[in-house]
């Protein structure tokens, strides 16, 4: 790579060309779905992105009356982790908990139960146990 302070080298010209886009900001692979302005440096990243536009969502949230679906398992996992904190706090009447202010940690015990500790402004609000299969 000829850019200053980079020092990376590549055995194939195509890899160098793709790498150079990090320096130039070039994003030649544009999403073809109407209303989406995303663009990518690599074709593979574009293809991965375009999956989110598919009408079929094979990974569905299991919460009652949610109906939210995802095209990728990892996105469902993130949704379940972040939404679970909010849903449980509302269910328990802890309406003062807000995700943006809440820090939580996950502890795994030998009994395969996961404990979520909700901490708001330095004090423990509630300890809740869930089976780890909900996290998978």
mmCIF file of N, CA and C in Angstrom:
data_model
loop_
_atom_site.group_PDB
_atom_site.id
_atom_site.type_symbol
_atom_site.label_atom_id
_atom_site.label_comp_id
_atom_site.label_asym_id
_atom_site.label_seq_id
_atom_site.Cartn_x
_atom_site.Cartn_y
_atom_site.Cartn_z
ATOM 1 N N UNK A 1 0.850 -1.184 0.000
ATOM 2 C CA UNK A 1 0.000 0.000 0.000
ATOM 3 C C UNK A 1 0.892 1.242 0.000
ATOM 4 N N UNK A 2 0.574 2.179 -0.848
ATOM 5 C CA UNK A 2 1.414 3.373 -1.003
ATOM 6 C C UNK A 2 0.957 4.542 -0.137
ATOM 7 N N UNK A 3 -0.091 4.384 0.631
ATOM 8 C CA UNK A 3 -0.555 5.481 1.487
ATOM 9 C C UNK A 3 0.366 5.636 2.690
ATOM 10 N N UNK A 4 0.555 6.869 3.102
ATOM 11 C CA UNK A 4 1.477 7.187 4.189
ATOM 12 C C UNK A 4 1.076 6.474 5.477
ATOM 13 N N UNK A 5 2.060 5.974 6.181
ATOM 14 C CA UNK A 5 1.892 5.323 7.482
ATOM 15 C C UNK A 5 0.993 4.088 7.450
ATOM 16 N N UNK A 6 0.839 3.452 6.309
ATOM 17 C CA UNK A 6 0.006 2.247 6.241
ATOM 18 C C UNK A 6 0.887 1.008 6.335
ATOM 19 N N UNK A 7 1.761 0.813 5.380
ATOM 20 C CA UNK A 7 2.707 -0.290 5.420
ATOM 21 C C UNK A 7 2.158 -1.672 5.132
ATOM 22 N N UNK A 8 0.910 -1.796 4.759
ATOM 23 C CA UNK A 8 0.352 -3.116 4.443
ATOM 24 C C UNK A 8 0.786 -3.543 3.053
ATOM 25 N N UNK A 9 0.981 -4.851 2.895
ATOM 26 C CA UNK A 9 1.340 -5.386 1.581
ATOM 27 C C UNK A 9 0.421 -6.561 1.258
ATOM 28 N N UNK A 10 0.236 -6.785 -0.030
ATOM 29 C CA UNK A 10 -0.686 -7.816 -0.495
ATOM 30 C C UNK A 10 -0.053 -8.590 -1.636
ATOM 31 N N UNK A 11 -0.334 -9.881 -1.691
ATOM 32 C CA UNK A 11 0.219 -10.713 -2.756
ATOM 33 C C UNK A 11 -0.640 -10.668 -4.017
ATOM 34 N N UNK A 12 -1.868 -10.196 -3.890
ATOM 35 C CA UNK A 12 -2.760 -10.102 -5.044
ATOM 36 C C UNK A 12 -3.224 -8.665 -5.222
ATOM 37 N N UNK A 13 -3.240 -8.233 -6.474
ATOM 38 C CA UNK A 13 -3.606 -6.855 -6.784
ATOM 39 C C UNK A 13 -5.039 -6.534 -6.342
ATOM 40 N N UNK A 14 -5.946 -7.473 -6.497
ATOM 41 C CA UNK A 14 -7.345 -7.247 -6.115
ATOM 42 C C UNK A 14 -7.501 -6.931 -4.637
ATOM 43 N N UNK A 15 -6.712 -7.610 -3.808
ATOM 44 C CA UNK A 15 -6.756 -7.339 -2.370
ATOM 45 C C UNK A 15 -6.213 -5.954 -2.048
ATOM 46 N N UNK A 16 -5.167 -5.538 -2.760
ATOM 47 C CA UNK A 16 -4.628 -4.191 -2.583
ATOM 48 C C UNK A 16 -5.661 -3.147 -2.996
ATOM 49 N N UNK A 17 -6.327 -3.395 -4.109
ATOM 50 C CA UNK A 17 -7.338 -2.455 -4.608
ATOM 51 C C UNK A 17 -8.492 -2.315 -3.605
ATOM 52 N N UNK A 18 -8.935 -3.439 -3.062
ATOM 53 C CA UNK A 18 -10.000 -3.404 -2.049
ATOM 54 C C UNK A 18 -9.529 -2.664 -0.807
ATOM 55 N N UNK A 19 -8.305 -2.927 -0.376
ATOM 56 C CA UNK A 19 -7.752 -2.256 0.797
ATOM 57 C C UNK A 19 -7.651 -0.748 0.588
ATOM 58 N N UNK A 20 -7.247 -0.333 -0.600
ATOM 59 C CA UNK A 20 -7.075 1.097 -0.887
ATOM 60 C C UNK A 20 -8.375 1.868 -0.695
ATOM 61 N N UNK A 21 -9.509 1.204 -0.822
ATOM 62 C CA UNK A 21 -10.804 1.875 -0.628
ATOM 63 C C UNK A 21 -10.976 2.378 0.798
ATOM 64 N N UNK A 22 -10.281 1.773 1.738
ATOM 65 C CA UNK A 22 -10.323 2.265 3.118
ATOM 66 C C UNK A 22 -9.714 3.656 3.201
ATOM 67 N N UNK A 23 -8.727 3.906 2.367
ATOM 68 C CA UNK A 23 -8.059 5.206 2.369
ATOM 69 C C UNK A 23 -8.812 6.233 1.524
ATOM 70 N N UNK A 24 -9.402 5.784 0.423
ATOM 71 C CA UNK A 24 -10.062 6.715 -0.503
ATOM 72 C C UNK A 24 -11.518 6.979 -0.146
ATOM 73 N N UNK A 25 -12.117 6.070 0.604
ATOM 74 C CA UNK A 25 -13.529 6.212 0.932
ATOM 75 C C UNK A 25 -14.460 5.729 -0.172
ATOM 76 N N UNK A 26 -13.895 5.162 -1.240
ATOM 77 C CA UNK A 26 -14.703 4.669 -2.356
ATOM 78 C C UNK A 26 -15.564 3.493 -1.897
ATOM 79 N N UNK A 27 -16.842 3.525 -2.269
ATOM 80 C CA UNK A 27 -17.790 2.453 -1.952
ATOM 81 C C UNK A 27 -18.569 2.131 -3.221
ATOM 82 N N UNK A 28 -18.014 1.283 -4.072
ATOM 83 C CA UNK A 28 -18.614 1.055 -5.385
ATOM 84 C C UNK A 28 -19.836 0.131 -5.387
ATOM 85 N N UNK A 29 -20.095 -0.567 -4.297
ATOM 86 C CA UNK A 29 -21.200 -1.522 -4.274
ATOM 87 C C UNK A 29 -22.390 -0.925 -3.523
ATOM 88 N N UNK A 30 -23.362 -0.454 -4.285
ATOM 89 C CA UNK A 30 -24.533 0.258 -3.771
ATOM 90 C C UNK A 30 -25.701 -0.711 -3.583
ATOM 91 N N UNK A 31 -26.423 -0.582 -2.484
ATOM 92 C CA UNK A 31 -27.613 -1.398 -2.252
ATOM 93 C C UNK A 31 -28.660 -1.062 -3.311
ATOM 94 N N UNK A 32 -29.262 -2.096 -3.884
ATOM 95 C CA UNK A 32 -30.203 -1.900 -4.988
ATOM 96 C C UNK A 32 -31.650 -1.741 -4.533
ATOM 97 N N UNK A 33 -31.911 -1.822 -3.243
ATOM 98 C CA UNK A 33 -33.284 -1.702 -2.756
ATOM 99 C C UNK A 33 -33.689 -0.234 -2.655
ATOM 100 N N UNK A 34 -34.901 0.042 -3.098
ATOM 101 C CA UNK A 34 -35.413 1.414 -3.130
ATOM 102 C C UNK A 34 -35.444 2.000 -1.718
ATOM 103 N N UNK A 35 -34.934 3.211 -1.604
ATOM 104 C CA UNK A 35 -34.924 3.909 -0.330
ATOM 105 C C UNK A 35 -33.731 3.603 0.558
ATOM 106 N N UNK A 36 -32.865 2.712 0.139
ATOM 107 C CA UNK A 36 -31.681 2.371 0.930
ATOM 108 C C UNK A 36 -30.459 2.993 0.269
ATOM 109 N N UNK A 37 -29.733 3.792 1.016
ATOM 110 C CA UNK A 37 -28.572 4.486 0.451
ATOM 111 C C UNK A 37 -27.239 3.894 0.908
ATOM 112 N N UNK A 38 -27.263 2.686 1.439
ATOM 113 C CA UNK A 38 -26.027 2.052 1.901
ATOM 114 C C UNK A 38 -25.145 1.653 0.725
ATOM 115 N N UNK A 39 -23.834 1.785 0.930
ATOM 116 C CA UNK A 39 -22.851 1.378 -0.073
ATOM 117 C C UNK A 39 -21.676 0.732 0.652
ATOM 118 N N UNK A 40 -20.960 -0.140 -0.058
ATOM 119 C CA UNK A 40 -19.930 -0.949 0.575
ATOM 120 C C UNK A 40 -18.674 -1.016 -0.277
ATOM 121 N N UNK A 41 -17.555 -1.320 0.382
ATOM 122 C CA UNK A 41 -16.275 -1.443 -0.316
ATOM 123 C C UNK A 41 -16.105 -2.820 -0.941
ATOM 124 N N UNK A 42 -16.854 -3.815 -0.455
ATOM 125 C CA UNK A 42 -16.727 -5.182 -0.961
ATOM 126 C C UNK A 42 -18.099 -5.748 -1.323
ATOM 127 N N UNK A 43 -18.145 -6.515 -2.383
ATOM 128 C CA UNK A 43 -19.383 -7.113 -2.859
ATOM 129 C C UNK A 43 -19.992 -8.055 -1.814
ATOM 130 N N UNK A 44 -19.168 -8.796 -1.125
ATOM 131 C CA UNK A 44 -19.665 -9.712 -0.093
ATOM 132 C C UNK A 44 -20.400 -8.989 1.020
ATOM 133 N N UNK A 45 -19.905 -7.819 1.398
ATOM 134 C CA UNK A 45 -20.572 -7.033 2.434
ATOM 135 C C UNK A 45 -21.922 -6.521 1.948
ATOM 136 N N UNK A 46 -22.002 -6.154 0.672
ATOM 137 C CA UNK A 46 -23.277 -5.730 0.096
ATOM 138 C C UNK A 46 -24.278 -6.880 0.139
ATOM 139 N N UNK A 47 -23.851 -8.056 -0.263
ATOM 140 C CA UNK A 47 -24.758 -9.213 -0.272
ATOM 141 C C UNK A 47 -25.253 -9.546 1.140
ATOM 142 N N UNK A 48 -24.366 -9.461 2.110
ATOM 143 C CA UNK A 48 -24.767 -9.688 3.500
ATOM 144 C C UNK A 48 -25.793 -8.650 3.930
ATOM 145 N N UNK A 49 -25.569 -7.393 3.564
ATOM 146 C CA UNK A 49 -26.496 -6.318 3.917
ATOM 147 C C UNK A 49 -27.863 -6.507 3.276
ATOM 148 N N UNK A 50 -27.898 -6.862 2.006
ATOM 149 C CA UNK A 50 -29.170 -6.933 1.279
ATOM 150 C C UNK A 50 -30.111 -7.991 1.845
ATOM 151 N N UNK A 51 -29.593 -8.913 2.621
ATOM 152 C CA UNK A 51 -30.437 -9.923 3.261
ATOM 153 C C UNK A 51 -31.468 -9.268 4.174
ATOM 154 N N UNK A 52 -31.123 -8.133 4.792
ATOM 155 C CA UNK A 52 -32.074 -7.493 5.715
ATOM 156 C C UNK A 52 -33.329 -7.014 5.005
ATOM 157 N N UNK A 53 -33.271 -6.859 3.699
ATOM 158 C CA UNK A 53 -34.434 -6.400 2.940
ATOM 159 C C UNK A 53 -35.363 -7.539 2.531
ATOM 160 N N UNK A 54 -34.958 -8.760 2.735
ATOM 161 C CA UNK A 54 -35.777 -9.906 2.338
ATOM 162 C C UNK A 54 -37.100 -9.887 3.090
ATOM 163 N N UNK A 55 -38.190 -10.276 2.423
ATOM 164 C CA UNK A 55 -39.486 -10.303 3.114
ATOM 165 C C UNK A 55 -39.612 -11.458 4.111
ATOM 166 N N UNK A 56 -38.863 -12.533 3.921
ATOM 167 C CA UNK A 56 -38.928 -13.682 4.827
ATOM 168 C C UNK A 56 -37.945 -13.465 5.973
ATOM 169 N N UNK A 57 -38.445 -13.564 7.196
ATOM 170 C CA UNK A 57 -37.623 -13.388 8.389
ATOM 171 C C UNK A 57 -37.660 -14.698 9.182
ATOM 172 N N UNK A 58 -36.686 -15.590 8.958
ATOM 173 C CA UNK A 58 -36.752 -16.918 9.576
ATOM 174 C C UNK A 58 -36.487 -16.945 11.079
ATOM 175 N N UNK A 59 -35.888 -15.904 11.631
ATOM 176 C CA UNK A 59 -35.565 -15.890 13.056
ATOM 177 C C UNK A 59 -36.529 -14.943 13.769
ATOM 178 N N UNK A 60 -37.519 -15.534 14.440
ATOM 179 C CA UNK A 60 -38.604 -14.763 15.040
ATOM 180 C C UNK A 60 -38.432 -14.636 16.552
ATOM 181 N N UNK A 61 -38.828 -13.479 17.079
ATOM 182 C CA UNK A 61 -38.836 -13.260 18.521
ATOM 183 C C UNK A 61 -39.919 -14.138 19.138
ATOM 184 N N UNK A 62 -39.614 -14.737 20.278
ATOM 185 C CA UNK A 62 -40.546 -15.653 20.930
ATOM 186 C C UNK A 62 -41.389 -14.988 22.011
ATOM 187 N N UNK A 63 -41.201 -13.698 22.230
ATOM 188 C CA UNK A 63 -42.027 -13.009 23.217
ATOM 189 C C UNK A 63 -43.461 -12.914 22.717
ATOM 190 N N UNK A 64 -44.455 -13.101 23.602
ATOM 191 C CA UNK A 64 -45.860 -13.011 23.181
ATOM 192 C C UNK A 64 -46.178 -11.647 22.568
ATOM 193 N N UNK A 65 -46.897 -11.666 21.476
ATOM 194 C CA UNK A 65 -47.372 -10.463 20.782
ATOM 195 C C UNK A 65 -46.261 -9.572 20.240
ATOM 196 N N UNK A 66 -45.054 -10.092 20.098
ATOM 197 C CA UNK A 66 -43.968 -9.266 19.550
ATOM 198 C C UNK A 66 -44.014 -9.293 18.028
ATOM 199 N N UNK A 67 -43.848 -10.462 17.440
ATOM 200 C CA UNK A 67 -43.918 -10.596 15.990
ATOM 201 C C UNK A 67 -42.712 -10.092 15.225
ATOM 202 N N UNK A 68 -41.687 -9.607 15.909
ATOM 203 C CA UNK A 68 -40.501 -9.085 15.236
ATOM 204 C C UNK A 68 -39.679 -10.247 14.693
ATOM 205 N N UNK A 69 -39.256 -10.117 13.439
ATOM 206 C CA UNK A 69 -38.462 -11.158 12.814
ATOM 207 C C UNK A 69 -37.160 -10.615 12.262
ATOM 208 N N UNK A 70 -36.193 -11.503 12.079
ATOM 209 C CA UNK A 70 -34.871 -11.122 11.606
ATOM 210 C C UNK A 70 -34.390 -12.109 10.558
ATOM 211 N N UNK A 71 -33.552 -11.640 9.672
ATOM 212 C CA UNK A 71 -32.985 -12.498 8.639
ATOM 213 C C UNK A 71 -31.714 -13.186 9.115
ATOM 214 N N UNK A 72 -31.129 -12.691 10.213
ATOM 215 C CA UNK A 72 -29.894 -13.277 10.728
ATOM 216 C C UNK A 72 -30.053 -13.592 12.210
ATOM 217 N N UNK A 73 -29.563 -14.760 12.614
ATOM 218 C CA UNK A 73 -29.683 -15.208 13.999
ATOM 219 C C UNK A 73 -29.015 -14.225 14.973
ATOM 220 N N UNK A 74 -27.876 -13.675 14.586
ATOM 221 C CA UNK A 74 -27.165 -12.749 15.469
ATOM 222 C C UNK A 74 -27.971 -11.501 15.778
ATOM 223 N N UNK A 75 -28.730 -11.006 14.812
ATOM 224 C CA UNK A 75 -29.562 -9.823 15.047
ATOM 225 C C UNK A 75 -30.697 -10.140 16.020
ATOM 226 N N UNK A 76 -31.273 -11.334 15.917
ATOM 227 C CA UNK A 76 -32.303 -11.748 16.869
ATOM 228 C C UNK A 76 -31.713 -11.837 18.270
ATOM 229 N N UNK A 77 -30.512 -12.383 18.383
ATOM 230 C CA UNK A 77 -29.860 -12.536 19.684
ATOM 231 C C UNK A 77 -29.652 -11.176 20.358
ATOM 232 N N UNK A 78 -29.164 -10.205 19.601
ATOM 233 C CA UNK A 78 -28.971 -8.855 20.141
ATOM 234 C C UNK A 78 -30.309 -8.263 20.566
ATOM 235 N N UNK A 79 -31.340 -8.432 19.737
ATOM 236 C CA UNK A 79 -32.671 -7.921 20.052
ATOM 237 C C UNK A 79 -33.193 -8.522 21.350
ATOM 238 N N UNK A 80 -33.045 -9.848 21.504
ATOM 239 C CA UNK A 80 -33.545 -10.505 22.708
ATOM 240 C C UNK A 80 -32.824 -10.021 23.956
ATOM 241 N N UNK A 81 -31.524 -9.835 23.862
ATOM 242 C CA UNK A 81 -30.751 -9.387 25.023
ATOM 243 C C UNK A 81 -31.159 -7.978 25.434
ATOM 244 N N UNK A 82 -31.234 -7.057 24.481
ATOM 245 C CA UNK A 82 -31.537 -5.664 24.818
ATOM 246 C C UNK A 82 -33.003 -5.469 25.166
ATOM 247 N N UNK A 83 -33.896 -6.156 24.481
ATOM 248 C CA UNK A 83 -35.322 -5.995 24.739
ATOM 249 C C UNK A 83 -35.728 -6.668 26.038
ATOM 250 N N UNK A 84 -35.087 -7.770 26.364
ATOM 251 C CA UNK A 84 -35.408 -8.492 27.591
ATOM 252 C C UNK A 84 -35.239 -7.584 28.808
ATOM 253 N N UNK A 85 -34.196 -6.787 28.838
ATOM 254 C CA UNK A 85 -33.966 -5.889 29.965
ATOM 255 C C UNK A 85 -35.119 -4.912 30.123
ATOM 256 N N UNK A 86 -35.573 -4.335 29.031
ATOM 257 C CA UNK A 86 -36.669 -3.370 29.094
ATOM 258 C C UNK A 86 -37.985 -4.051 29.441
ATOM 259 N N UNK A 87 -38.305 -5.167 28.785
ATOM 260 C CA UNK A 87 -39.565 -5.863 29.045
ATOM 261 C C UNK A 87 -39.667 -6.332 30.488
ATOM 262 N N UNK A 88 -38.590 -6.887 31.011
ATOM 263 C CA UNK A 88 -38.627 -7.387 32.378
ATOM 264 C C UNK A 88 -38.730 -6.257 33.385
ATOM 265 N N UNK A 89 -38.061 -5.166 33.133
ATOM 266 C CA UNK A 89 -38.145 -4.046 34.069
ATOM 267 C C UNK A 89 -39.551 -3.469 34.087
ATOM 268 N N UNK A 90 -40.204 -3.390 32.933
ATOM 269 C CA UNK A 90 -41.575 -2.894 32.891
ATOM 270 C C UNK A 90 -42.523 -3.885 33.555
ATOM 271 N N UNK A 91 -42.320 -5.175 33.324
ATOM 272 C CA UNK A 91 -43.159 -6.211 33.925
ATOM 273 C C UNK A 91 -43.086 -6.155 35.447
ATOM 274 N N UNK A 92 -41.909 -5.898 35.974
ATOM 275 C CA UNK A 92 -41.719 -5.867 37.420
ATOM 276 C C UNK A 92 -42.065 -4.522 38.038
ATOM 277 N N UNK A 93 -42.473 -3.570 37.220
ATOM 278 C CA UNK A 93 -42.829 -2.261 37.741
ATOM 279 C C UNK A 93 -41.645 -1.353 37.977
ATOM 280 N N UNK A 94 -40.505 -1.699 37.452
ATOM 281 C CA UNK A 94 -39.313 -0.870 37.613
ATOM 282 C C UNK A 94 -39.241 0.110 36.453
ATOM 283 N N UNK A 95 -40.200 1.006 36.380
ATOM 284 C CA UNK A 95 -40.290 1.904 35.241
ATOM 285 C C UNK A 95 -39.164 2.942 35.208
ATOM 286 N N UNK A 96 -38.437 3.056 36.297
ATOM 287 C CA UNK A 96 -37.332 4.010 36.312
ATOM 288 C C UNK A 96 -36.117 3.492 35.563
ATOM 289 N N UNK A 97 -36.102 2.216 35.209
ATOM 290 C CA UNK A 97 -34.974 1.660 34.465
ATOM 291 C C UNK A 97 -35.082 2.089 33.009
ATOM 292 N N UNK A 98 -34.038 2.605 32.462
ATOM 293 C CA UNK A 98 -33.963 2.952 31.046
ATOM 294 C C UNK A 98 -32.702 2.307 30.504
ATOM 295 N N UNK A 99 -32.811 1.688 29.340
ATOM 296 C CA UNK A 99 -31.663 0.960 28.797
ATOM 297 C C UNK A 99 -30.436 1.832 28.633
ATOM 298 N N UNK A 100 -30.625 3.084 28.223
ATOM 299 C CA UNK A 100 -29.441 3.904 27.972
ATOM 300 C C UNK A 100 -28.699 4.267 29.253
ATOM 301 N N UNK A 101 -29.365 4.138 30.397
ATOM 302 C CA UNK A 101 -28.716 4.429 31.663
ATOM 303 C C UNK A 101 -28.382 3.165 32.447
ATOM 304 N N UNK A 102 -28.801 2.031 31.934
ATOM 305 C CA UNK A 102 -28.659 0.783 32.673
ATOM 306 C C UNK A 102 -27.414 0.025 32.238
ATOM 307 N N UNK A 103 -26.634 -0.360 33.201
ATOM 308 C CA UNK A 103 -25.525 -1.260 32.955
ATOM 309 C C UNK A 103 -25.948 -2.608 33.497
ATOM 310 N N UNK A 104 -25.723 -3.662 32.734
ATOM 311 C CA UNK A 104 -26.051 -4.987 33.242
ATOM 312 C C UNK A 104 -24.951 -5.952 32.916
ATOM 313 N N UNK A 105 -24.802 -6.913 33.785
ATOM 314 C CA UNK A 105 -23.767 -7.919 33.609
ATOM 315 C C UNK A 105 -24.428 -9.290 33.639
ATOM 316 N N UNK A 106 -23.837 -10.223 32.952
ATOM 317 C CA UNK A 106 -24.365 -11.571 32.898
ATOM 318 C C UNK A 106 -23.419 -12.496 33.663
ATOM 319 N N UNK A 107 -23.957 -13.235 34.579
ATOM 320 C CA UNK A 107 -23.178 -14.184 35.350
ATOM 321 C C UNK A 107 -23.739 -15.572 35.093
ATOM 322 N N UNK A 108 -22.897 -16.520 34.746
ATOM 323 C CA UNK A 108 -23.361 -17.888 34.521
ATOM 324 C C UNK A 108 -22.988 -18.743 35.730
ATOM 325 N N UNK A 109 -23.967 -19.418 36.266
ATOM 326 C CA UNK A 109 -23.721 -20.290 37.406
ATOM 327 C C UNK A 109 -23.594 -21.734 36.925
ATOM 328 N N UNK A 110 -23.181 -22.612 37.828
ATOM 329 C CA UNK A 110 -23.010 -24.017 37.464
ATOM 330 C C UNK A 110 -24.340 -24.692 37.151
ATOM 331 N N UNK A 111 -25.447 -24.137 37.631
ATOM 332 C CA UNK A 111 -26.752 -24.750 37.392
ATOM 333 C C UNK A 111 -27.334 -24.334 36.043
ATOM 334 N N UNK A 112 -26.528 -23.754 35.181
ATOM 335 C CA UNK A 112 -26.921 -23.328 33.837
ATOM 336 C C UNK A 112 -28.041 -22.292 33.867
ATOM 337 N N UNK A 113 -28.066 -21.493 34.921
ATOM 338 C CA UNK A 113 -29.011 -20.386 35.000
ATOM 339 C C UNK A 113 -28.212 -19.100 34.885
ATOM 340 N N UNK A 114 -28.724 -18.179 34.103
ATOM 341 C CA UNK A 114 -28.048 -16.905 33.925
ATOM 342 C C UNK A 114 -28.724 -15.861 34.802
ATOM 343 N N UNK A 115 -27.946 -15.116 35.537
ATOM 344 C CA UNK A 115 -28.484 -14.072 36.398
ATOM 345 C C UNK A 115 -28.176 -12.718 35.789
ATOM 346 N N UNK A 116 -29.201 -11.917 35.633
ATOM 347 C CA UNK A 116 -29.009 -10.562 35.158
ATOM 348 C C UNK A 116 -29.087 -9.628 36.343
ATOM 349 N N UNK A 117 -28.114 -8.788 36.475
ATOM 350 C CA UNK A 117 -28.099 -7.820 37.558
ATOM 351 C C UNK A 117 -28.316 -6.443 36.960
ATOM 352 N N UNK A 118 -29.438 -5.846 37.275
ATOM 353 C CA UNK A 118 -29.727 -4.510 36.768
ATOM 354 C C UNK A 118 -29.214 -3.496 37.779
ATOM 355 N N UNK A 119 -28.365 -2.607 37.333
ATOM 356 C CA UNK A 119 -27.784 -1.602 38.212
ATOM 357 C C UNK A 119 -28.167 -0.234 37.674
ATOM 358 N N UNK A 120 -28.833 0.548 38.488
ATOM 359 C CA UNK A 120 -29.238 1.886 38.076
ATOM 360 C C UNK A 120 -28.639 2.875 39.053
ATOM 361 N N UNK A 121 -27.842 3.773 38.534
ATOM 362 C CA UNK A 121 -27.187 4.798 39.337
ATOM 363 C C UNK A 121 -26.483 4.198 40.558
ATOM 364 N N UNK A 122 -25.821 3.091 40.325
ATOM 365 C CA UNK A 122 -24.986 2.508 41.360
ATOM 366 C C UNK A 122 -25.686 1.593 42.345
ATOM 367 N N UNK A 123 -27.009 1.404 42.257
ATOM 368 C CA UNK A 123 -27.667 0.503 43.201
ATOM 369 C C UNK A 123 -28.325 -0.660 42.452
ATOM 370 N N UNK A 124 -28.388 -1.782 43.105
ATOM 371 C CA UNK A 124 -28.972 -2.969 42.483
ATOM 372 C C UNK A 124 -30.486 -2.850 42.545
ATOM 373 N N UNK A 125 -31.139 -2.966 41.402
ATOM 374 C CA UNK A 125 -32.598 -2.897 41.338
ATOM 375 C C UNK A 125 -33.247 -4.252 41.532
ATOM 376 N N UNK A 126 -32.786 -5.237 40.771
ATOM 377 C CA UNK A 126 -33.476 -6.517 40.761
ATOM 378 C C UNK A 126 -32.537 -7.591 40.229
ATOM 379 N N UNK A 127 -32.607 -8.758 40.796
ATOM 380 C CA UNK A 127 -31.893 -9.915 40.253
ATOM 381 C C UNK A 127 -32.924 -10.833 39.623
ATOM 382 N N UNK A 128 -32.687 -11.219 38.391
ATOM 383 C CA UNK A 128 -33.637 -12.042 37.661
ATOM 384 C C UNK A 128 -32.899 -13.239 37.086
ATOM 385 N N UNK A 129 -33.449 -14.421 37.249
ATOM 386 C CA UNK A 129 -32.837 -15.640 36.708
ATOM 387 C C UNK A 129 -33.559 -16.080 35.447
ATOM 388 N N UNK A 130 -32.773 -16.498 34.473
ATOM 389 C CA UNK A 130 -33.305 -17.022 33.224
ATOM 390 C C UNK A 130 -32.474 -18.223 32.820
ATOM 391 N N UNK A 131 -33.097 -19.180 32.183
ATOM 392 C CA UNK A 131 -32.346 -20.298 31.647
ATOM 393 C C UNK A 131 -31.510 -19.822 30.471
ATOM 394 N N UNK A 132 -30.317 -20.359 30.344
ATOM 395 C CA UNK A 132 -29.406 -19.885 29.306
ATOM 396 C C UNK A 132 -29.910 -20.165 27.902
ATOM 397 N N UNK A 133 -30.850 -21.100 27.728
ATOM 398 C CA UNK A 133 -31.331 -21.347 26.368
ATOM 399 C C UNK A 133 -32.055 -20.138 25.792
ATOM 400 N N UNK A 134 -32.531 -19.226 26.628
ATOM 401 C CA UNK A 134 -33.151 -18.002 26.120
ATOM 402 C C UNK A 134 -32.135 -17.098 25.451
ATOM 403 N N UNK A 135 -30.866 -17.276 25.802
ATOM 404 C CA UNK A 135 -29.811 -16.433 25.250
ATOM 405 C C UNK A 135 -29.288 -16.990 23.932
ATOM 406 N N UNK A 136 -29.640 -18.222 23.581
ATOM 407 C CA UNK A 136 -29.101 -18.840 22.368
ATOM 408 C C UNK A 136 -29.921 -18.487 21.154
#
